[in-house]
Amino acid sequence: MRALITGINGFVGPYLQHQLKAEGAEVYGTTRRQSSCKEIYQLNLKNQDHILRLLNKIKPTHIFHLAGLSNVKESWSNISETLETNTIGTINVLEAVKKYKNHVRVLTIGSSEEYGKISDGIYKTGEKTPLNPLSPYGTSKAAVSMITQNYHKGYGVDVIHIRPFNHIGAGQKKGFVTADFAYQVAMIAKEQTDSNKITVGNLASFRDFTDVRDIVRAYHLLALKGFSGEIYNVCSGMAVKIEELLNTFISFSSKEITINVDPEKLRPSEVPHLVGDCTKLTELTGWEPAIPIVNSLQDIYQDWIDQL
Ligand code: GDD
C-alpha cells in the first residue's frame, strides 16, 4: 500500500500513520502548513489542480481523507466554513481522483453525527438507519456520505465511506469531551488551579466510545477488504453516559472535585443517544475493539498529567 493521508497532523493522522507503517505501507501526508518532513506535503484542499498534481507525484494506491473540521460544538459558530471545508474539500479530492489516470481507492471519514436523532425504538444505528443530523457538522458529513455515492455510481470512483463513532485517545485537543474532562481533573490533581471546580456541558447524553488505536486498525482493514461504494460504521456498540465518563476521570484523582454545568458548553441542539452497530465491519474483517474504555481513559488522563 502507498497511502496518502490528508490532514496527517490532526488527532487521528499520527495514529493512522503509525498503524499503516507497522503494516508495511509507504505513507505520505498533507497538511495546510509547510512541513520540514519530506513525506509531508503542504496542500490546499480548495485547489483541485493542486490535489491532482500531488496525486501524479506520489501515485498513492489509497487516500485516507482525514482533513476537515471535526468539532461539533464549534460547527455552530462556523456553519459555512464547516460545510465548505468538509463537503467541498471532499468534492475536490474526488474530482481530482476522477481526473487521475491511475487507480486509487479513497476512504472518506464521516461520522456517527450523520445519523443524528434516530427514531424511537431504534437502539443501535446500523448503516441503513436514516440520516437525521442535528448539527452543522453532522449535516456536512451526511452530505459527504451522499456525494461519495454520486461519485461511485456516476463515475465509478473507488470510494468507501466510513462512519466512526466517538474516538478518543492521548493527543486529542481540548474541545472534545474526554480531553476537556481529563485536562481539568489533571490540573486539580497537580494543584495548578486555585479552584477544585470543573466546568462541563451536557452530562445526560450517551455516546459510543472507541480507542483511536482500534479505530485506525479498522480504517486499514477497510482499505484492504471493504467493498467499493459501501458505507461502514466503526464503533464499540456500547452506550456510555457522559456523566459516567466524568465520574471515572474524577475517580483517578484523590481530590475533592465539584462540578459546574456551564450553559456556554451546551449546544443549540444535540443528539441525546448515539450507539452504533458495526456487524457489517466485523463480519467482513473480523475487527472488534480490543482496548477497554477504562484503559483509554487512563491513558488520556496520564498524558495530561505528564504534559502539565
Ligand atoms: N466537548 C465537550 N466538552 N463535550 C461535552 C462536555 C465538555 O465539557 N460536557 C459534556 N459534553 C458532551 C457533549 O454535549 C456531547 O454530548 C458529548 O459530551 C461528546 O462531545 P464531544 O466529545 O464534543 O463529541 P461529539 O459526540 O459531539 O462528536 C465527536 O464524535 C463524533 C463521532 O460521533 C467528534 O469527535 C466528532 O468529530 C466525531 O465525528
mmCIF file of C-alpha atoms and ligand atoms in Angstrom:
data_model
loop_
_atom_site.group_PDB
_atom_site.id
_atom_site.type_symbol
_atom_site.label_atom_id
_atom_site.label_comp_id
_atom_site.label_asym_id
_atom_site.label_seq_id
_atom_site.Cartn_x
_atom_site.Cartn_y
_atom_site.Cartn_z
ATOM 1 C CA MET A 1 0.000 0.000 0.000
ATOM 2 C CA ARG A 2 1.167 3.500 -0.858
ATOM 3 C CA ALA A 3 -1.006 5.667 1.354
ATOM 4 C CA LEU A 4 -1.752 9.373 1.289
ATOM 5 C CA ILE A 5 -3.303 10.771 4.475
ATOM 6 C CA THR A 6 -4.830 14.237 4.178
ATOM 7 C CA GLY A 7 -4.735 16.169 7.456
ATOM 8 C CA ILE A 8 -1.968 13.925 8.767
ATOM 9 C CA ASN A 9 -1.138 16.263 11.636
ATOM 10 C CA GLY A 10 -4.608 16.127 13.239
ATOM 11 C CA PHE A 11 -5.570 13.868 16.138
ATOM 12 C CA VAL A 12 -6.085 10.662 14.132
ATOM 13 C CA GLY A 13 -3.389 11.187 11.452
ATOM 14 C CA PRO A 14 -0.310 10.201 13.505
ATOM 15 C CA TYR A 15 -2.076 7.078 14.829
ATOM 16 C CA LEU A 16 -3.089 6.066 11.306
ATOM 17 C CA GLN A 17 0.410 6.732 10.005
ATOM 18 C CA HIS A 18 1.848 4.519 12.736
ATOM 19 C CA GLN A 19 -0.658 1.712 12.019
ATOM 20 C CA LEU A 20 -0.092 1.762 8.251
ATOM 21 C CA LYS A 21 3.697 1.808 8.606
ATOM 22 C CA ALA A 22 3.512 -1.117 11.030
ATOM 23 C CA GLU A 23 1.576 -2.987 8.332
ATOM 24 C CA GLY A 24 4.345 -2.277 5.818
ATOM 25 C CA ALA A 25 2.767 0.626 3.930
ATOM 26 C CA GLU A 26 4.614 3.576 2.475
ATOM 27 C CA VAL A 27 2.949 6.651 3.971
ATOM 28 C CA TYR A 28 2.702 10.246 2.747
ATOM 29 C CA GLY A 29 0.646 13.031 4.221
ATOM 30 C CA THR A 30 -0.678 16.510 3.645
ATOM 31 C CA THR A 31 -1.096 19.489 5.941
ATOM 32 C CA ARG A 32 -2.257 23.057 5.470
ATOM 33 C CA ARG A 33 1.114 24.458 6.516
ATOM 34 C CA GLN A 34 4.593 23.807 5.234
ATOM 35 C CA SER A 35 6.393 20.877 6.824
ATOM 36 C CA SER A 36 10.083 20.076 7.123
ATOM 37 C CA CYS A 37 9.361 16.350 6.773
ATOM 38 C CA LYS A 38 9.898 15.123 3.216
ATOM 39 C CA GLU A 39 6.935 12.710 3.265
ATOM 40 C CA ILE A 40 4.566 15.528 4.228
ATOM 41 C CA TYR A 41 3.311 17.991 1.609
ATOM 42 C CA GLN A 42 1.567 21.297 2.020
ATOM 43 C CA LEU A 43 -1.813 21.078 0.289
ATOM 44 C CA ASN A 44 -4.662 23.498 -0.282
ATOM 45 C CA LEU A 45 -7.806 21.367 -0.491
ATOM 46 C CA LYS A 46 -9.624 24.240 -2.191
ATOM 47 C CA ASN A 47 -7.426 23.748 -5.255
ATOM 48 C CA GLN A 48 -8.343 20.686 -7.358
ATOM 49 C CA ASP A 49 -5.342 21.100 -9.688
ATOM 50 C CA HIS A 50 -3.021 21.140 -6.718
ATOM 51 C CA ILE A 51 -4.533 17.866 -5.457
ATOM 52 C CA LEU A 52 -4.211 16.264 -8.908
ATOM 53 C CA ARG A 53 -0.570 17.365 -9.194
ATOM 54 C CA LEU A 54 0.140 15.766 -5.831
ATOM 55 C CA LEU A 55 -1.540 12.501 -6.887
ATOM 56 C CA ASN A 56 0.621 12.427 -10.015
ATOM 57 C CA LYS A 57 3.709 12.965 -7.905
ATOM 58 C CA ILE A 58 3.022 10.489 -5.079
ATOM 59 C CA LYS A 59 0.969 7.926 -7.035
ATOM 60 C CA PRO A 60 -0.883 6.630 -3.978
ATOM 61 C CA THR A 61 -2.888 3.405 -4.059
ATOM 62 C CA HIS A 62 -5.068 4.615 -1.162
ATOM 63 C CA ILE A 63 -6.152 8.059 0.045
ATOM 64 C CA PHE A 64 -7.371 8.413 3.630
ATOM 65 C CA HIS A 65 -9.200 11.736 3.586
ATOM 66 C CA LEU A 66 -8.961 12.840 7.217
ATOM 67 C CA ALA A 67 -8.642 16.598 6.665
ATOM 68 C CA GLY A 68 -11.636 18.584 7.828
ATOM 69 C CA LEU A 69 -13.292 20.366 10.739
ATOM 70 C CA SER A 70 -14.283 17.909 13.446
ATOM 71 C CA ASN A 71 -15.612 19.890 16.404
ATOM 72 C CA VAL A 72 -19.393 19.552 16.677
ATOM 73 C CA LYS A 73 -19.887 22.440 19.126
ATOM 74 C CA GLU A 74 -17.703 24.807 17.074
ATOM 75 C CA SER A 75 -19.572 23.921 13.885
ATOM 76 C CA TRP A 76 -22.462 26.031 15.224
ATOM 77 C CA SER A 77 -20.329 29.168 15.086
ATOM 78 C CA ASN A 78 -18.691 28.231 11.766
ATOM 79 C CA ILE A 79 -21.530 26.849 9.700
ATOM 80 C CA SER A 80 -20.338 27.957 6.233
ATOM 81 C CA GLU A 81 -16.723 27.071 6.939
ATOM 82 C CA THR A 82 -17.711 23.621 8.229
ATOM 83 C CA LEU A 83 -19.827 22.897 5.157
ATOM 84 C CA GLU A 84 -17.181 24.244 2.805
ATOM 85 C CA THR A 85 -14.163 22.535 4.372
ATOM 86 C CA ASN A 86 -15.804 19.167 4.866
ATOM 87 C CA THR A 87 -18.078 18.926 1.847
ATOM 88 C CA ILE A 88 -16.349 20.981 -0.871
ATOM 89 C CA GLY A 89 -12.961 19.737 0.395
ATOM 90 C CA THR A 90 -14.096 16.139 -0.212
ATOM 91 C CA ILE A 91 -15.591 17.003 -3.594
ATOM 92 C CA ASN A 92 -12.236 18.490 -4.615
ATOM 93 C CA VAL A 93 -10.436 15.276 -3.646
ATOM 94 C CA LEU A 94 -12.992 13.150 -5.538
ATOM 95 C CA GLU A 95 -12.807 15.442 -8.588
ATOM 96 C CA ALA A 96 -9.002 15.105 -8.659
ATOM 97 C CA VAL A 97 -9.332 11.322 -8.306
ATOM 98 C CA LYS A 98 -11.821 11.255 -11.187
ATOM 99 C CA LYS A 99 -9.262 13.005 -13.424
ATOM 100 C CA TYR A 100 -6.318 10.954 -12.175
ATOM 101 C CA LYS A 101 -5.226 8.362 -14.732
ATOM 102 C CA ASN A 102 -4.258 5.574 -12.279
ATOM 103 C CA HIS A 103 -6.477 3.613 -9.931
ATOM 104 C CA VAL A 104 -6.678 4.848 -6.349
ATOM 105 C CA ARG A 105 -9.090 3.919 -3.546
ATOM 106 C CA VAL A 106 -10.452 6.788 -1.449
ATOM 107 C CA LEU A 107 -11.590 6.367 2.161
ATOM 108 C CA THR A 108 -13.715 9.284 3.299
ATOM 109 C CA ILE A 109 -14.207 9.766 7.022
ATOM 110 C CA GLY A 110 -17.743 10.590 8.048
ATOM 111 C CA SER A 111 -19.272 10.450 11.493
ATOM 112 C CA SER A 112 -21.987 8.954 13.652
ATOM 113 C CA GLU A 113 -23.262 12.559 13.845
ATOM 114 C CA GLU A 114 -24.701 11.904 10.357
ATOM 115 C CA TYR A 115 -27.379 9.723 11.993
ATOM 116 C CA GLY A 116 -28.317 12.430 14.482
ATOM 117 C CA LYS A 117 -31.642 11.939 16.198
ATOM 118 C CA ILE A 118 -32.751 8.393 15.474
ATOM 119 C CA SER A 119 -36.371 7.209 15.614
ATOM 120 C CA ASP A 120 -37.793 5.963 18.893
ATOM 121 C CA GLY A 121 -37.376 2.233 19.232
ATOM 122 C CA ILE A 122 -34.003 2.037 17.444
ATOM 123 C CA TYR A 123 -31.236 1.421 19.946
ATOM 124 C CA LYS A 124 -28.191 0.836 17.758
ATOM 125 C CA THR A 125 -27.748 2.552 14.431
ATOM 126 C CA GLY A 126 -26.708 0.404 11.503
ATOM 127 C CA GLU A 127 -25.544 1.832 8.195
ATOM 128 C CA LYS A 128 -29.106 1.796 6.829
ATOM 129 C CA THR A 129 -30.549 3.916 9.647
ATOM 130 C CA PRO A 130 -31.943 7.109 8.033
ATOM 131 C CA LEU A 131 -29.788 10.219 8.430
ATOM 132 C CA ASN A 132 -31.230 12.980 10.578
ATOM 133 C CA PRO A 133 -28.280 15.175 11.617
ATOM 134 C CA LEU A 134 -28.802 17.729 14.383
ATOM 135 C CA SER A 135 -25.630 19.800 13.908
ATOM 136 C CA PRO A 136 -23.973 21.637 11.012
ATOM 137 C CA TYR A 137 -21.045 19.233 11.422
ATOM 138 C CA GLY A 138 -23.374 16.213 11.126
ATOM 139 C CA THR A 139 -25.021 17.783 8.077
ATOM 140 C CA SER A 140 -21.629 18.336 6.421
ATOM 141 C CA LYS A 141 -20.658 14.694 6.915
ATOM 142 C CA ALA A 142 -24.081 13.426 5.769
ATOM 143 C CA ALA A 143 -23.548 15.435 2.574
ATOM 144 C CA VAL A 144 -20.093 13.849 2.223
ATOM 145 C CA SER A 145 -21.610 10.364 2.502
ATOM 146 C CA MET A 146 -24.123 11.175 -0.239
ATOM 147 C CA ILE A 147 -21.582 12.766 -2.556
ATOM 148 C CA THR A 148 -19.347 9.704 -2.307
ATOM 149 C CA GLN A 149 -22.292 7.640 -3.562
ATOM 150 C CA ASN A 150 -22.705 10.014 -6.516
ATOM 151 C CA TYR A 151 -19.037 9.700 -7.493
ATOM 152 C CA HIS A 152 -19.124 5.940 -7.102
ATOM 153 C CA LYS A 153 -22.333 5.335 -9.058
ATOM 154 C CA GLY A 154 -21.829 8.128 -11.571
ATOM 155 C CA TYR A 155 -18.111 7.941 -12.303
ATOM 156 C CA GLY A 156 -17.037 4.572 -10.888
ATOM 157 C CA VAL A 157 -14.717 6.182 -8.329
ATOM 158 C CA ASP A 158 -13.475 3.544 -5.860
ATOM 159 C CA VAL A 159 -14.620 5.113 -2.612
ATOM 160 C CA ILE A 160 -15.548 3.771 0.808
ATOM 161 C CA HIS A 161 -17.266 5.995 3.341
ATOM 162 C CA ILE A 162 -16.522 5.258 6.998
ATOM 163 C CA ARG A 163 -18.698 6.385 9.894
ATOM 164 C CA PRO A 164 -16.636 6.284 13.080
ATOM 165 C CA PHE A 165 -18.458 6.896 16.343
ATOM 166 C CA ASN A 166 -16.641 8.852 19.083
ATOM 167 C CA HIS A 167 -12.953 8.073 19.107
ATOM 168 C CA ILE A 168 -10.649 9.013 21.911
ATOM 169 C CA GLY A 169 -7.002 8.884 22.913
ATOM 170 C CA ALA A 170 -3.966 10.791 24.087
ATOM 171 C CA GLY A 171 -3.267 13.804 21.888
ATOM 172 C CA GLN A 172 -6.894 14.780 21.255
ATOM 173 C CA LYS A 173 -7.297 18.531 21.666
ATOM 174 C CA LYS A 174 -9.390 20.305 24.264
ATOM 175 C CA GLY A 175 -12.880 20.915 22.897
ATOM 176 C CA PHE A 176 -13.670 17.176 22.873
ATOM 177 C CA VAL A 177 -15.225 15.675 25.953
ATOM 178 C CA THR A 178 -12.522 13.303 27.242
ATOM 179 C CA ALA A 179 -9.777 15.907 26.732
ATOM 180 C CA ASP A 180 -11.881 18.611 28.428
ATOM 181 C CA PHE A 181 -12.612 16.420 31.454
ATOM 182 C CA ALA A 182 -9.163 14.822 31.795
ATOM 183 C CA TYR A 183 -7.362 18.180 31.468
ATOM 184 C CA GLN A 184 -9.412 19.803 34.217
ATOM 185 C CA VAL A 185 -9.098 16.842 36.608
ATOM 186 C CA ALA A 186 -5.334 16.701 35.944
ATOM 187 C CA MET A 187 -4.990 20.463 36.595
ATOM 188 C CA ILE A 188 -6.631 19.981 40.008
ATOM 189 C CA ALA A 189 -4.574 16.847 40.773
ATOM 190 C CA LYS A 190 -1.362 18.746 40.036
ATOM 191 C CA GLU A 191 -2.558 21.764 42.040
ATOM 192 C CA GLN A 192 -2.204 24.089 39.094
ATOM 193 C CA THR A 193 -5.517 25.830 39.652
ATOM 194 C CA ASP A 194 -6.997 27.776 42.588
ATOM 195 C CA SER A 195 -10.378 26.123 42.458
ATOM 196 C CA ASN A 196 -11.375 22.474 42.628
ATOM 197 C CA LYS A 197 -14.355 23.172 40.413
ATOM 198 C CA ILE A 198 -14.603 21.803 36.887
ATOM 199 C CA THR A 199 -16.959 23.093 34.225
ATOM 200 C CA VAL A 200 -18.829 20.736 31.944
ATOM 201 C CA GLY A 201 -21.583 20.692 29.352
ATOM 202 C CA ASN A 202 -24.441 18.232 28.920
ATOM 203 C CA LEU A 203 -23.891 15.187 31.138
ATOM 204 C CA ALA A 204 -27.119 13.428 30.158
ATOM 205 C CA SER A 205 -26.167 12.302 26.652
ATOM 206 C CA PHE A 206 -24.933 8.828 25.719
ATOM 207 C CA ARG A 207 -22.110 8.162 23.266
ATOM 208 C CA ASP A 208 -20.285 5.114 21.885
ATOM 209 C CA PHE A 209 -16.519 5.427 22.524
ATOM 210 C CA THR A 210 -13.676 3.539 20.859
ATOM 211 C CA ASP A 211 -9.939 3.972 21.340
ATOM 212 C CA VAL A 212 -8.332 5.730 18.367
ATOM 213 C CA ARG A 213 -5.812 2.867 18.069
ATOM 214 C CA ASP A 214 -8.689 0.461 17.415
ATOM 215 C CA ILE A 215 -10.293 2.936 15.018
ATOM 216 C CA VAL A 216 -7.209 3.190 12.779
ATOM 217 C CA ARG A 217 -6.914 -0.594 12.719
ATOM 218 C CA ALA A 218 -10.446 -0.653 11.267
ATOM 219 C CA TYR A 219 -9.515 2.017 8.669
ATOM 220 C CA HIS A 220 -6.624 -0.128 7.468
ATOM 221 C CA LEU A 221 -8.775 -3.288 7.248
ATOM 222 C CA LEU A 222 -11.480 -1.424 5.344
ATOM 223 C CA ALA A 223 -8.898 -0.046 2.924
ATOM 224 C CA LEU A 224 -7.877 -3.630 2.137
ATOM 225 C CA LYS A 225 -11.165 -5.513 2.367
ATOM 226 C CA GLY A 226 -14.028 -3.013 2.120
ATOM 227 C CA PHE A 227 -16.372 -3.157 -0.855
ATOM 228 C CA SER A 228 -16.283 -0.187 -3.153
ATOM 229 C CA GLY A 229 -19.230 2.206 -2.786
ATOM 230 C CA GLU A 230 -20.129 0.846 0.661
ATOM 231 C CA ILE A 231 -20.522 2.611 4.000
ATOM 232 C CA TYR A 232 -19.190 1.100 7.237
ATOM 233 C CA ASN A 233 -19.746 2.039 10.887
ATOM 234 C CA VAL A 234 -16.779 1.777 13.258
ATOM 235 C CA CYS A 235 -17.869 1.640 16.898
ATOM 236 C CA SER A 236 -17.924 -0.380 20.106
ATOM 237 C CA GLY A 237 -21.697 -0.911 20.335
ATOM 238 C CA MET A 238 -21.674 0.207 23.984
ATOM 239 C CA ALA A 239 -23.525 3.235 25.334
ATOM 240 C CA VAL A 240 -21.668 5.324 27.912
ATOM 241 C CA LYS A 241 -23.384 8.177 29.729
ATOM 242 C CA ILE A 242 -21.224 11.318 29.698
ATOM 243 C CA GLU A 243 -21.776 11.692 33.453
ATOM 244 C CA GLU A 244 -20.229 8.232 33.948
ATOM 245 C CA LEU A 245 -17.203 9.282 31.901
ATOM 246 C CA LEU A 246 -16.761 12.328 34.137
ATOM 247 C CA ASN A 247 -17.034 10.234 37.311
ATOM 248 C CA THR A 248 -14.364 7.855 36.008
ATOM 249 C CA PHE A 249 -11.917 10.721 35.431
ATOM 250 C CA ILE A 250 -12.705 12.150 38.864
ATOM 251 C CA SER A 251 -12.013 8.724 40.400
ATOM 252 C CA PHE A 252 -8.439 8.848 39.006
ATOM 253 C CA SER A 253 -7.619 11.768 41.338
ATOM 254 C CA SER A 254 -7.712 11.794 45.118
ATOM 255 C CA LYS A 255 -9.012 15.407 45.271
ATOM 256 C CA GLU A 256 -12.498 16.586 46.194
ATOM 257 C CA ILE A 257 -13.927 17.952 42.959
ATOM 258 C CA THR A 258 -17.110 19.915 42.418
ATOM 259 C CA ILE A 259 -18.965 20.041 39.124
ATOM 260 C CA ASN A 260 -20.384 23.136 37.498
ATOM 261 C CA VAL A 261 -22.572 22.886 34.384
ATOM 262 C CA ASP A 262 -21.720 25.837 32.141
ATOM 263 C CA PRO A 263 -24.587 26.871 29.807
ATOM 264 C CA GLU A 264 -21.903 28.118 27.372
ATOM 265 C CA LYS A 265 -20.871 24.487 26.860
ATOM 266 C CA LEU A 266 -24.341 23.373 25.816
ATOM 267 C CA ARG A 267 -25.204 23.158 22.105
ATOM 268 C CA PRO A 268 -28.219 24.672 20.322
ATOM 269 C CA SER A 269 -29.375 21.127 19.589
ATOM 270 C CA GLU A 270 -27.692 17.849 20.221
ATOM 271 C CA VAL A 271 -28.104 14.124 19.774
ATOM 272 C CA PRO A 272 -29.177 12.523 23.065
ATOM 273 C CA HIS A 273 -28.133 8.946 22.317
ATOM 274 C CA LEU A 274 -25.700 7.586 19.719
ATOM 275 C CA VAL A 275 -24.732 3.932 19.777
ATOM 276 C CA GLY A 276 -23.599 2.028 16.738
ATOM 277 C CA ASP A 277 -23.876 -1.394 15.223
ATOM 278 C CA CYS A 278 -20.673 -2.487 13.446
ATOM 279 C CA THR A 279 -21.783 -6.003 12.439
ATOM 280 C CA LYS A 280 -21.065 -5.199 8.787
ATOM 281 C CA LEU A 281 -17.425 -4.355 9.561
ATOM 282 C CA THR A 282 -16.936 -7.301 11.940
ATOM 283 C CA GLU A 283 -18.406 -9.855 9.544
ATOM 284 C CA LEU A 284 -16.197 -8.597 6.724
ATOM 285 C CA THR A 285 -12.895 -8.183 8.549
ATOM 286 C CA GLY A 286 -13.160 -9.833 11.977
ATOM 287 C CA TRP A 287 -12.476 -6.406 13.561
ATOM 288 C CA GLU A 288 -13.533 -5.847 17.149
ATOM 289 C CA PRO A 289 -12.372 -3.162 19.541
ATOM 290 C CA ALA A 290 -9.527 -4.533 21.670
ATOM 291 C CA ILE A 291 -8.813 -1.716 24.148
ATOM 292 C CA PRO A 292 -11.258 -1.406 27.096
ATOM 293 C CA ILE A 293 -12.580 2.124 27.591
ATOM 294 C CA VAL A 294 -11.135 2.395 31.094
ATOM 295 C CA ASN A 295 -7.624 1.859 29.656
ATOM 296 C CA SER A 296 -8.226 4.603 27.082
ATOM 297 C CA LEU A 297 -9.408 6.989 29.818
ATOM 298 C CA GLN A 298 -6.364 6.172 31.975
ATOM 299 C CA ASP A 299 -4.012 6.802 29.038
ATOM 300 C CA ILE A 300 -5.687 10.133 28.272
ATOM 301 C CA TYR A 301 -5.528 11.218 31.921
ATOM 302 C CA GLN A 302 -1.886 10.151 32.271
ATOM 303 C CA ASP A 303 -0.991 12.061 29.119
ATOM 304 C CA TRP A 304 -2.415 15.284 30.589
ATOM 305 C CA ILE A 305 -0.646 14.632 33.915
ATOM 306 C CA ASP A 306 2.638 14.237 32.015
ATOM 307 C CA GLN A 307 2.037 17.374 29.959
ATOM 308 C CA LEU A 308 1.192 19.659 32.884
HETATM 309 N N1 GDD B 1 -16.628 18.700 24.089
HETATM 310 C C1 GDD B 1 -17.303 18.612 25.264
HETATM 311 N N2 GDD B 1 -16.840 19.310 26.338
HETATM 312 N N3 GDD B 1 -18.400 17.853 25.318
HETATM 313 C C2 GDD B 1 -19.074 17.780 26.486
HETATM 314 C C3 GDD B 1 -18.647 18.481 27.634
HETATM 315 C C4 GDD B 1 -17.487 19.281 27.558
HETATM 316 O O1 GDD B 1 -17.045 19.927 28.527
HETATM 317 N N4 GDD B 1 -19.528 18.197 28.633
HETATM 318 C C5 GDD B 1 -20.430 17.371 28.136
HETATM 319 N N5 GDD B 1 -20.179 17.107 26.833
HETATM 320 C C6 GDD B 1 -20.975 16.221 25.961
HETATM 321 C C7 GDD B 1 -21.391 16.806 24.623
HETATM 322 O O2 GDD B 1 -22.515 17.673 24.777
HETATM 323 C C8 GDD B 1 -21.697 15.527 23.839
HETATM 324 O O3 GDD B 1 -22.980 15.047 24.183
HETATM 325 C C9 GDD B 1 -20.649 14.534 24.374
HETATM 326 O O4 GDD B 1 -20.167 15.095 25.604
HETATM 327 C C10 GDD B 1 -19.498 14.284 23.422
HETATM 328 O O5 GDD B 1 -18.981 15.530 22.987
HETATM 329 P P1 GDD B 1 -17.698 15.649 22.058
HETATM 330 O O6 GDD B 1 -16.536 14.979 22.658
HETATM 331 O O7 GDD B 1 -17.537 17.090 21.712
HETATM 332 O O8 GDD B 1 -18.064 14.754 20.787
HETATM 333 P P2 GDD B 1 -19.314 14.705 19.796
HETATM 334 O O9 GDD B 1 -20.105 13.482 20.174
HETATM 335 O O10 GDD B 1 -20.040 15.964 19.733
HETATM 336 O O11 GDD B 1 -18.561 14.464 18.395
HETATM 337 C C11 GDD B 1 -17.406 13.657 18.328
HETATM 338 O O12 GDD B 1 -17.707 12.390 17.863
HETATM 339 C C12 GDD B 1 -18.091 12.321 16.503
HETATM 340 C C13 GDD B 1 -18.374 10.874 16.176
HETATM 341 O O13 GDD B 1 -19.556 10.528 16.806
HETATM 342 C C14 GDD B 1 -16.350 14.348 17.466
HETATM 343 O O14 GDD B 1 -15.122 13.678 17.654
HETATM 344 C C15 GDD B 1 -16.717 14.298 16.010
HETATM 345 O O15 GDD B 1 -15.652 14.799 15.212
HETATM 346 C C16 GDD B 1 -16.993 12.853 15.628
HETATM 347 O O16 GDD B 1 -17.357 12.758 14.261
#
